[in-house]
PDB file of C-alpha atoms in Angstrom:
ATOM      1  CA  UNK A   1      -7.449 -16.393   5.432  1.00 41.00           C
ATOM      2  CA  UNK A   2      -4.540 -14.847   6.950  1.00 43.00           C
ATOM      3  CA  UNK A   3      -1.730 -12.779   5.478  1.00 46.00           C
ATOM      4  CA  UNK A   4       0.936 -11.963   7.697  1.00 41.00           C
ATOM      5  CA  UNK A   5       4.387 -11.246   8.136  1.00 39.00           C
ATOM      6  CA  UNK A   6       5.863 -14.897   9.719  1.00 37.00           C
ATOM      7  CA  UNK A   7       2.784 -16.725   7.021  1.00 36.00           C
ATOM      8  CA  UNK A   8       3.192 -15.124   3.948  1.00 44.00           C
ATOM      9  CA  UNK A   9       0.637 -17.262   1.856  1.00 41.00           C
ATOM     10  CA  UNK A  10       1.637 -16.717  -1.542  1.00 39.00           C
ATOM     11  CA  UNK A  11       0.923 -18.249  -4.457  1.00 41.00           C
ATOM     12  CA  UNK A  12       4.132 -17.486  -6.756  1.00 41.00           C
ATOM     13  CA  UNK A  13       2.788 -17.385 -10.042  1.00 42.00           C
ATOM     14  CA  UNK A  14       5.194 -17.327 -13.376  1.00 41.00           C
ATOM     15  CA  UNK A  15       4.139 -16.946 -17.056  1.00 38.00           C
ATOM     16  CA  UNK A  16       4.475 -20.309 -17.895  1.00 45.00           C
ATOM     17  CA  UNK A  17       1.632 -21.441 -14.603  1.00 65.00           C
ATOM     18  CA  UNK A  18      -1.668 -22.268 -15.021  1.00 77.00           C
ATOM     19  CA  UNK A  19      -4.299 -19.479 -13.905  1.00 81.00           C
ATOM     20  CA  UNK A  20      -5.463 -20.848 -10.047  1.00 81.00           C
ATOM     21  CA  UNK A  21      -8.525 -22.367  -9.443  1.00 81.00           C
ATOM     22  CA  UNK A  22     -11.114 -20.032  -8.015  1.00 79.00           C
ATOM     23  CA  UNK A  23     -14.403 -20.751  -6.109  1.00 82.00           C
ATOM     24  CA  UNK A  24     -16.271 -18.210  -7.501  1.00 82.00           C
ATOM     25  CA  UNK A  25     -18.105 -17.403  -4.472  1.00 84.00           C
ATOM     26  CA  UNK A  26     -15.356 -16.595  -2.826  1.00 90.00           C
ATOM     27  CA  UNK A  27     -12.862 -13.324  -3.042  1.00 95.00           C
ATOM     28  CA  UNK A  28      -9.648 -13.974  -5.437  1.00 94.00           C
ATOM     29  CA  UNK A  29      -6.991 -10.788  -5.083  1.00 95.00           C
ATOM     30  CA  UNK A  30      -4.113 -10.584  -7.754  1.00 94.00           C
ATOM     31  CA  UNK A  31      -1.640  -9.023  -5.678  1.00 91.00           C
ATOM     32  CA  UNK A  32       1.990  -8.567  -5.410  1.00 88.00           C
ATOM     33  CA  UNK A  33       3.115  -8.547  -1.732  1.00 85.00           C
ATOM     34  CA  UNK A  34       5.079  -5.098  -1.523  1.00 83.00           C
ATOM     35  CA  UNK A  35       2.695  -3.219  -4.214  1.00 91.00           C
ATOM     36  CA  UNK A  36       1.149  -0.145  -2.160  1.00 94.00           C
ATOM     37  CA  UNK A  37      -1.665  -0.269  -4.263  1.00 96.00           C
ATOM     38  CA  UNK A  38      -2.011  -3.770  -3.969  1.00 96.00           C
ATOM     39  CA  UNK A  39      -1.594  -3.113  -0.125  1.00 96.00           C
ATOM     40  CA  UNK A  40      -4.791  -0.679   0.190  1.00 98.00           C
ATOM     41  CA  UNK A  41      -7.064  -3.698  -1.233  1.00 98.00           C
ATOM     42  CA  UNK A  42      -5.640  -6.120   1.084  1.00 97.00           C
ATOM     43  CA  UNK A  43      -6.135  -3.838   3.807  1.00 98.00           C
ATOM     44  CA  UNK A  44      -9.368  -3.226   2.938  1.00 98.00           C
ATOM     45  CA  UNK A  45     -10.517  -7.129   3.058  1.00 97.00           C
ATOM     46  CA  UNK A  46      -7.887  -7.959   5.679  1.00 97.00           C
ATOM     47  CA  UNK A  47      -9.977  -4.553   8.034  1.00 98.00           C
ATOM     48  CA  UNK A  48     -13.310  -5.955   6.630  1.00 97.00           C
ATOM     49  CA  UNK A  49     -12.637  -9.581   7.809  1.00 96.00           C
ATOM     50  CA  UNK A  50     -13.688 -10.933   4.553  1.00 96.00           C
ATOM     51  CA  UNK A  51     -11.851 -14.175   3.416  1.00 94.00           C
ATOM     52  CA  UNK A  52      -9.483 -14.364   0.254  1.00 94.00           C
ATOM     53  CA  UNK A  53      -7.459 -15.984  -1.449  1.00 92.00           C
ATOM     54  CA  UNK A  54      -4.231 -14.685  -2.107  1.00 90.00           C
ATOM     55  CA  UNK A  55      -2.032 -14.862  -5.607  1.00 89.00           C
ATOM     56  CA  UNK A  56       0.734 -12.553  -5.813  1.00 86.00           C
ATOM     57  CA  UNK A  57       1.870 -12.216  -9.603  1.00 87.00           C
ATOM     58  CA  UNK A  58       5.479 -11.761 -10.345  1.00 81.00           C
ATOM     59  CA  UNK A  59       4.967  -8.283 -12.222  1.00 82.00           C
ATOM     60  CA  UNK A  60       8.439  -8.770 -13.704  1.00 79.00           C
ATOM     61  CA  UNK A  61       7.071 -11.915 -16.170  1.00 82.00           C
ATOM     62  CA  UNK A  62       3.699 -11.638 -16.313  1.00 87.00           C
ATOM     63  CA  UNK A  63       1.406 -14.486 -16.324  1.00 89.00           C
ATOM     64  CA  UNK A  64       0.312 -15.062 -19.713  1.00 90.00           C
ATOM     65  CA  UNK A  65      -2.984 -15.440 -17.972  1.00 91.00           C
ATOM     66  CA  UNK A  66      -2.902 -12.693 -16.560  1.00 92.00           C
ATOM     67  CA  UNK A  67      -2.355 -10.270 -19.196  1.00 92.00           C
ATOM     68  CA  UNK A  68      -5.140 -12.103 -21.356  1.00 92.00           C
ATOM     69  CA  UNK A  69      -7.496 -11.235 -18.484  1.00 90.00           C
ATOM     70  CA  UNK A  70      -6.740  -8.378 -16.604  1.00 94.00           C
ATOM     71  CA  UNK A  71      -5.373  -4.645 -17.318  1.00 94.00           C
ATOM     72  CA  UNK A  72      -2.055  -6.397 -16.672  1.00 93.00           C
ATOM     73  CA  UNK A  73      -1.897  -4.113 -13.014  1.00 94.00           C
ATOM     74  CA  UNK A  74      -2.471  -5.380  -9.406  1.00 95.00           C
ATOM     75  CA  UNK A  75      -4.548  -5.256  -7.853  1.00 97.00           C
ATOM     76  CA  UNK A  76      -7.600  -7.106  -9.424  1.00 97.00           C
ATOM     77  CA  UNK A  77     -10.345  -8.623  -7.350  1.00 97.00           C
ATOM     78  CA  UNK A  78     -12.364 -11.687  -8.432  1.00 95.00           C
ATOM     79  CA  UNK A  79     -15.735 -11.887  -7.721  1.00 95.00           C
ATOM     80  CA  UNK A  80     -18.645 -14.776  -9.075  1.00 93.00           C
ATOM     81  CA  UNK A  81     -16.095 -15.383 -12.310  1.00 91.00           C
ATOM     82  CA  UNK A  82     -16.114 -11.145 -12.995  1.00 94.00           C
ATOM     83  CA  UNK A  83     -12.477  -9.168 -12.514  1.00 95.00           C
ATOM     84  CA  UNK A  84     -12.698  -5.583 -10.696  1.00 97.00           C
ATOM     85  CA  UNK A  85      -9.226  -3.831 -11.154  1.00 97.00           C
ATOM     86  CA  UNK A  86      -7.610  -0.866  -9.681  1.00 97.00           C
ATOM     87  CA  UNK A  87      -7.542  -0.371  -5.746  1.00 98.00           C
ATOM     88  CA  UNK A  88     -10.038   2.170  -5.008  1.00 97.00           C
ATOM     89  CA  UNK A  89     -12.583   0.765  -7.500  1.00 98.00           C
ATOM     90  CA  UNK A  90     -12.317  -2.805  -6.094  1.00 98.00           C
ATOM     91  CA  UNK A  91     -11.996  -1.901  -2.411  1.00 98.00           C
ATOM     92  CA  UNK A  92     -15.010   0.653  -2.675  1.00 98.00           C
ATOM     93  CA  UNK A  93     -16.803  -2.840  -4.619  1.00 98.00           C
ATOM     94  CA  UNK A  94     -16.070  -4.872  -1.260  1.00 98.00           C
ATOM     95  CA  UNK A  95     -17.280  -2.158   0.578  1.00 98.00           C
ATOM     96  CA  UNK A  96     -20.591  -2.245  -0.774  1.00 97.00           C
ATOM     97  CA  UNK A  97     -20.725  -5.798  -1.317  1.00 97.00           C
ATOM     98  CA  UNK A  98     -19.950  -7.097   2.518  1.00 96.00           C
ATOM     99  CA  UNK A  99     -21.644  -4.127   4.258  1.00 92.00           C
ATOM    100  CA  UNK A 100     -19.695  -4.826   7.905  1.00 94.00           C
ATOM    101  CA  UNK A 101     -17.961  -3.076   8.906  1.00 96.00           C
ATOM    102  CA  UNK A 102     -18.490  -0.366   6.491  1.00 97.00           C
ATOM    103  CA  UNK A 103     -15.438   1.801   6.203  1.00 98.00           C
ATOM    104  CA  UNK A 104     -16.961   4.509   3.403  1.00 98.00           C
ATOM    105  CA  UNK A 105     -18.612   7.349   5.024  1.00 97.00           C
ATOM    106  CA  UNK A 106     -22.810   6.751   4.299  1.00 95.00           C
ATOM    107  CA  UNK A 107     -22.561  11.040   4.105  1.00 97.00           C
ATOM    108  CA  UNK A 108     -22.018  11.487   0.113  1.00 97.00           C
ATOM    109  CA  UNK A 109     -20.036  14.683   1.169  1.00 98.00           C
ATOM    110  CA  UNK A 110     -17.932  13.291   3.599  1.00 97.00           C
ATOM    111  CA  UNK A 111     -17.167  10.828   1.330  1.00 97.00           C
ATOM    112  CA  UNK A 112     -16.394  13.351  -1.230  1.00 98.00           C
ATOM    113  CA  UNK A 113     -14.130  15.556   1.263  1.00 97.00           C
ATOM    114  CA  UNK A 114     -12.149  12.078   2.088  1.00 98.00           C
ATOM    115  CA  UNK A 115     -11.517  11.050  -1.354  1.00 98.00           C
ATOM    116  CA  UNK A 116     -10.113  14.942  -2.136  1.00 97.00           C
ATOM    117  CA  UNK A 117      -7.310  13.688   1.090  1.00 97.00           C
ATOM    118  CA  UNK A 118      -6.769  10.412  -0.696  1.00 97.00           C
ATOM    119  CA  UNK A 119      -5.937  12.330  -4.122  1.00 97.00           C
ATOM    120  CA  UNK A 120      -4.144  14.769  -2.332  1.00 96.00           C
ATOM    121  CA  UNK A 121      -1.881  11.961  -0.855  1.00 95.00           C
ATOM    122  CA  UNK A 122      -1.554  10.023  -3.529  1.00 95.00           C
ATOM    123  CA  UNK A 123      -0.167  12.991  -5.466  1.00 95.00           C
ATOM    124  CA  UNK A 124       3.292  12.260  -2.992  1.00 94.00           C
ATOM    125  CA  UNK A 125       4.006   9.136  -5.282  1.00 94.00           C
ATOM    126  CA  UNK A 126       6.070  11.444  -7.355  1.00 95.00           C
ATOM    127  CA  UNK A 127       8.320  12.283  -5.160  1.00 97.00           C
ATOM    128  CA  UNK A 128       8.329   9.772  -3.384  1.00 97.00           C
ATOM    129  CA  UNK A 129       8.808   7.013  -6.218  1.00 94.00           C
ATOM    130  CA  UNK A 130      12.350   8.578  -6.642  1.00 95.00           C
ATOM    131  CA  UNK A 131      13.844   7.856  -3.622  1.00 96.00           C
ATOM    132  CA  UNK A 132      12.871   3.929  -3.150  1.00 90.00           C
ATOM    133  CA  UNK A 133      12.517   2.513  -6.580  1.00 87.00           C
ATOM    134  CA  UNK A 134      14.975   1.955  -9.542  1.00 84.00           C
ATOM    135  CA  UNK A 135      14.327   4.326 -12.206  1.00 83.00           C
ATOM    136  CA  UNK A 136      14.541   2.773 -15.413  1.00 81.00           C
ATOM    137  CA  UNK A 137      17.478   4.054 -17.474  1.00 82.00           C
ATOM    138  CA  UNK A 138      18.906   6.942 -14.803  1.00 86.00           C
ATOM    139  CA  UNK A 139      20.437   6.913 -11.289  1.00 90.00           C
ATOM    140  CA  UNK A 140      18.931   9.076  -9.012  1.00 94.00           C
ATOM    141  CA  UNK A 141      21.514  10.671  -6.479  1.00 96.00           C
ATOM    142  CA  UNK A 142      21.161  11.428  -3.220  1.00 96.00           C
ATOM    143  CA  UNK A 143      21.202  15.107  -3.674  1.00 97.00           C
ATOM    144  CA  UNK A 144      18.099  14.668  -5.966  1.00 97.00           C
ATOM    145  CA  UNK A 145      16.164  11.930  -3.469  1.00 97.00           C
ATOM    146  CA  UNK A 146      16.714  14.932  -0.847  1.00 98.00           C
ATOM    147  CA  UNK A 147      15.258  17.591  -2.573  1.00 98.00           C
ATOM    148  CA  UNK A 148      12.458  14.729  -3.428  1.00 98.00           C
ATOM    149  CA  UNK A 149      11.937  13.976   0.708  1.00 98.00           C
ATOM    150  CA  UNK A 150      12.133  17.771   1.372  1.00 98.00           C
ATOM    151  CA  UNK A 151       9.060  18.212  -1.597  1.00 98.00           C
ATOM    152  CA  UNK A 152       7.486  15.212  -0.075  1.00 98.00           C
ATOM    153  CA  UNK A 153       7.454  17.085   3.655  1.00 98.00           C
ATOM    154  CA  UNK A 154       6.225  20.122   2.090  1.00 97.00           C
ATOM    155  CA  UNK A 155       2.753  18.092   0.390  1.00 96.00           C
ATOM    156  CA  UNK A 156       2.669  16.463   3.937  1.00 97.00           C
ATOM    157  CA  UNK A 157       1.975  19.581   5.905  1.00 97.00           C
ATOM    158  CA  UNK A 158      -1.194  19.382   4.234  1.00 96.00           C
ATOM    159  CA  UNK A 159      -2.267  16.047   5.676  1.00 97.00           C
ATOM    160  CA  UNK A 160      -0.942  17.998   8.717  1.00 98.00           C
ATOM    161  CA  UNK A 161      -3.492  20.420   9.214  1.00 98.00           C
ATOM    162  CA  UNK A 162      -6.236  18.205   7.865  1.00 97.00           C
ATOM    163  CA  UNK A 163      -5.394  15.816  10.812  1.00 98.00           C
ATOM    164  CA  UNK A 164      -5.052  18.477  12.916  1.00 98.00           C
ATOM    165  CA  UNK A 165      -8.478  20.151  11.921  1.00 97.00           C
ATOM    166  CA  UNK A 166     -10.110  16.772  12.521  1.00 97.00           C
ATOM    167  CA  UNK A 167      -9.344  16.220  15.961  1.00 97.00           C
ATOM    168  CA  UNK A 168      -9.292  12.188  16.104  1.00 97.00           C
ATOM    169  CA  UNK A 169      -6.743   9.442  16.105  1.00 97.00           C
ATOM    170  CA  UNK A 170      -8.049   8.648  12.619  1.00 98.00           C
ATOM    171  CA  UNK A 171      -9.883  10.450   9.374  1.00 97.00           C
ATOM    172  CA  UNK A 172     -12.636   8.350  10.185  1.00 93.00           C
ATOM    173  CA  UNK A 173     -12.536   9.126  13.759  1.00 96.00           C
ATOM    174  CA  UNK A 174     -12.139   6.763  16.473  1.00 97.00           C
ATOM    175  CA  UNK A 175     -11.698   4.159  14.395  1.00 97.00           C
ATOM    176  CA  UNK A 176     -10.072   3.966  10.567  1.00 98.00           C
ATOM    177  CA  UNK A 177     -11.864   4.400   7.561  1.00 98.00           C
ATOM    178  CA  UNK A 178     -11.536   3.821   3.758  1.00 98.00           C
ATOM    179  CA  UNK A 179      -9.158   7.145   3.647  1.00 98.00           C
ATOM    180  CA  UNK A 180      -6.746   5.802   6.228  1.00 98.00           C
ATOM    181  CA  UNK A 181      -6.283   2.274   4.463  1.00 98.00           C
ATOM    182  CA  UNK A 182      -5.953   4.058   0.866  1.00 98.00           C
ATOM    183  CA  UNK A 183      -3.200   6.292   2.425  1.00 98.00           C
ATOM    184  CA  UNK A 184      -1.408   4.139   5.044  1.00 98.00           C
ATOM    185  CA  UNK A 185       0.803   2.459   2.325  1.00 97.00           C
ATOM    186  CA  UNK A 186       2.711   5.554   1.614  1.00 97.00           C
ATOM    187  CA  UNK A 187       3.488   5.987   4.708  1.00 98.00           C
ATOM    188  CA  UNK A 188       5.287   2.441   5.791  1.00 96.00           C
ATOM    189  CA  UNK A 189       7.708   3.291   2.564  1.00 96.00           C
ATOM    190  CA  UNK A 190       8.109   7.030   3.936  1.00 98.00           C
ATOM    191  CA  UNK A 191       9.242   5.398   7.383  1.00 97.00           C
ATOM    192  CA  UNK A 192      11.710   3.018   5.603  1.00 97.00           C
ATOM    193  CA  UNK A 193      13.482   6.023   4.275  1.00 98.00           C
ATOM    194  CA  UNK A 194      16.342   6.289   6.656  1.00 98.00           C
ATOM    195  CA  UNK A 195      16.783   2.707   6.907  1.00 97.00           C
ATOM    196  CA  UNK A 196      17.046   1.964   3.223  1.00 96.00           C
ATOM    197  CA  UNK A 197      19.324   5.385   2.620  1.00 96.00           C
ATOM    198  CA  UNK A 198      21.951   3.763   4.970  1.00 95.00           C
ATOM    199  CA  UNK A 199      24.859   6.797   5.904  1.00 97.00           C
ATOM    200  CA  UNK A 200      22.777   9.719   4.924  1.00 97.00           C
ATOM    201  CA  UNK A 201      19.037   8.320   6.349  1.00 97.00           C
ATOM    202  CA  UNK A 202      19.032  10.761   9.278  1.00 98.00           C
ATOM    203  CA  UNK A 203      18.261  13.540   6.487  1.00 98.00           C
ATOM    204  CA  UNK A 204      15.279  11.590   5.323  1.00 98.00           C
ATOM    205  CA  UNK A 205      13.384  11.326   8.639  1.00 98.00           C
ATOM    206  CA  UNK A 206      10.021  13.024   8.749  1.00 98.00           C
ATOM    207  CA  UNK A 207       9.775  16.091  11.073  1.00 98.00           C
ATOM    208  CA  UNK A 208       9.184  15.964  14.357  1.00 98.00           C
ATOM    209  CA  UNK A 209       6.936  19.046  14.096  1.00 97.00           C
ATOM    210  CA  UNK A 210       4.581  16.540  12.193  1.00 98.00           C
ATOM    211  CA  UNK A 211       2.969  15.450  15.118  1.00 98.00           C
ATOM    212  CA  UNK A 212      -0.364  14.463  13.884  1.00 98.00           C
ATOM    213  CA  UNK A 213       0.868  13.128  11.975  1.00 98.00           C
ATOM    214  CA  UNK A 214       2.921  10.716  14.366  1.00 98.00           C
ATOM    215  CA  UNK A 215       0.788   9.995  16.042  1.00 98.00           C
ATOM    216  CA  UNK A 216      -1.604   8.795  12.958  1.00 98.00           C
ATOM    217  CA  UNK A 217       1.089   7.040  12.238  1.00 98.00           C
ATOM    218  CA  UNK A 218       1.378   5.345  15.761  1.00 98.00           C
ATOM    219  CA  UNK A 219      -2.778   4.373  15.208  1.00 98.00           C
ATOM    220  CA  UNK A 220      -2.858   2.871  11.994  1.00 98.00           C
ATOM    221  CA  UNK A 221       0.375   0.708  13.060  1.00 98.00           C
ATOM    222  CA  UNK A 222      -2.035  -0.363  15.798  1.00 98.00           C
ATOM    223  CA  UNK A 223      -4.788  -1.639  13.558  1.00 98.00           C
ATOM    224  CA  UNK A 224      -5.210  -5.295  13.092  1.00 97.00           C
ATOM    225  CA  UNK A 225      -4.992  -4.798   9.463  1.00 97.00           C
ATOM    226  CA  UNK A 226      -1.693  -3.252   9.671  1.00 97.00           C
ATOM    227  CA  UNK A 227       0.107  -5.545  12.292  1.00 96.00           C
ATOM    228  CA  UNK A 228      -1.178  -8.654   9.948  1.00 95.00           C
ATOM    229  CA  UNK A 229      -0.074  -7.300   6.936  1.00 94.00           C
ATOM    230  CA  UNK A 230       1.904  -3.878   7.266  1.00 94.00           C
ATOM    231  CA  UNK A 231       6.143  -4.168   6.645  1.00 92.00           C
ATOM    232  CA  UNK A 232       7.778  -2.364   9.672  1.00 94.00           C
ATOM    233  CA  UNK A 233      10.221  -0.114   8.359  1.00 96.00           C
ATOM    234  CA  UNK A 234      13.682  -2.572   8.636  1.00 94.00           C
ATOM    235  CA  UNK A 235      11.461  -4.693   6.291  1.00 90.00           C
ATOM    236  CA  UNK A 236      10.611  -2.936   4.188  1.00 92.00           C
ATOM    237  CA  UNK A 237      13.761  -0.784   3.221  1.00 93.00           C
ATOM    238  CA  UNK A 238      15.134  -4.473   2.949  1.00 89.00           C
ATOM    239  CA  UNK A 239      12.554  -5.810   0.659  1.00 86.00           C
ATOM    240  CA  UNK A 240      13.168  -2.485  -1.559  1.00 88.00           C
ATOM    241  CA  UNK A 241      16.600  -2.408  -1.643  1.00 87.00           C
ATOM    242  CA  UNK A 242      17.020  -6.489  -2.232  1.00 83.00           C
ATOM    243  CA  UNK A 243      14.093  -6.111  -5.367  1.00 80.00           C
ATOM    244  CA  UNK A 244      15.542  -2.952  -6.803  1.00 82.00           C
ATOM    245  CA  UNK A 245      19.442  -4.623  -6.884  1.00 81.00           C
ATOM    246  CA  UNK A 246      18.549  -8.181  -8.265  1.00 77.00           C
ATOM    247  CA  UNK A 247      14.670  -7.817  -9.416  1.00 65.00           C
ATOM    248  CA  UNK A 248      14.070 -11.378  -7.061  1.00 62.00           C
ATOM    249  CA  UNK A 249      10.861 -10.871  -6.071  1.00 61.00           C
ATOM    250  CA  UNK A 250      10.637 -14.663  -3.549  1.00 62.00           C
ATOM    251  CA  UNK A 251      14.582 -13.538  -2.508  1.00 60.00           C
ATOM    252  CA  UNK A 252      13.136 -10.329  -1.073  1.00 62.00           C
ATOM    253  CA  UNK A 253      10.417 -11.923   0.536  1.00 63.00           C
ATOM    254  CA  UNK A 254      12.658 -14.543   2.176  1.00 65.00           C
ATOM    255  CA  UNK A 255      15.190 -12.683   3.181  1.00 60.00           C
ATOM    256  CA  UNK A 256      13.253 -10.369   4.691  1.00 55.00           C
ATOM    257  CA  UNK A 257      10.662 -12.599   6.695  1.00 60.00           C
ATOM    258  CA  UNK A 258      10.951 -12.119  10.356  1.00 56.00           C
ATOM    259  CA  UNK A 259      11.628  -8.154  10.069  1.00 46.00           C
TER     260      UNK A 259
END
């Protein structure tokens, strides 16, 4: 199974469908094609070579299906007839499961170390949330999505020195490990930025003094995981800005295809 940007392979589900038939021997991910949570568990088979199949849920209306079986969030894996939810949990489960190639450090500690960069990270969703989604009930202005991008740059000098300290082309090393995957989503909405905010983007471009971060940027693009299933940045600042003005989840994806 294949996801990629010219073959999307989605299953379109609305809350009047049936649930989808599932060999239970094989991997079923709930997904929704530009969720960057649902992203790191798609990465995660899509890096381990493990093969899927694919239903992205329409997280506007719900599957009745899905709600009765799930926490009612992507993504959820489905395994022998038993749902694993949340994107750490059920990538770390394929990890163990299908051994090869094993992206978790085996060293406990440097496991540890890598999931403290993966929180740290993740903490950038609230500023960076802002500046690409519609905020229910308030319009953010571009004077506030700044100061959000110039907070964002500020938790990023972090990841900074930890690549720097590190010394490779990725956390793992020579090649890209759990920590990379987990993280890499943020970062193809961070390089949308100064597509999707049109006459004032060139404010929201990250610094060039970042420049291991650049060039971990430049690596995970490189990755067969990324190029089969990563947005480049046109895409996705259209994909964002098409969803957040009409809430048409196919439209975005069609419109976009080929980007």
């Amino acid at each position: 199974f294949k996801v990629g940007r010219k073959n999307e392979a989605v299953v379109s589900t609305q809350s009047t469908g049936e649930k989808p038939a599932c060999d239970e021997n094989k991997i079923q991910l709930f997904n929704m094609r530009f969720c960057p949570f649902a992203e790191r568990t798609a990465l995660t088979l899509l890096a381990k070579k493990i093969p899927f199949d694919n239903v992205n849920i329409n997280l506007k209306k719900k599957p009745d299906w899905f709600l009765a079986s799930t926490m009612g969030k992507v993504p959820v894996v489905v395994h022998k007839g038993k749902y694993i939810p949340e994107s750490l949990i059920a990538s770390d489960y394929l990890d163990e499961v299908f051994p090869e190639p094993k992206l978790n450090p085996s060293d406990p500690l440097q496991k540890a170390l890598d999931r403290v960069v993966i929180e740290k990270q993740s903490a950038m969703m609230r500023n960076l949330y802002p500046i690409f989604a519609k905020m229910p009930n308030r319009v953010v202005t571009n004077e506030e999505k700044l100061q959000h991008f110039e907070n964002l740059v500020a938790q990023l000098e972090t990841f900074e020195e930890e690549l720097k300290n590190r010394g490779t082309p990725y956390l793992g090393g020579q090649s890209p490990v759990m920590a990379d995957y987990m993280i890499w989503p943020y970062f193809e909405r961070i390089e949308g930025l100064p597509i999707l905010m049109g006459d004032v983007g060139d404010k929201f471009v990250l610094p060039a003094h970042l420049e291991h971060l650049h060039a971990w940027i430049k690596a995970m693009r490189s990755t067969d995981a990324v190029k089969a299933y990563g947005f480049s940045p046109k895409r996705m600042a259209t994909l964002t800005k098409i969803y957040n003005e009409t809430g048409g989840y196919d439209d975005a994806l069609k419109e976009s295809s080929g980007m």
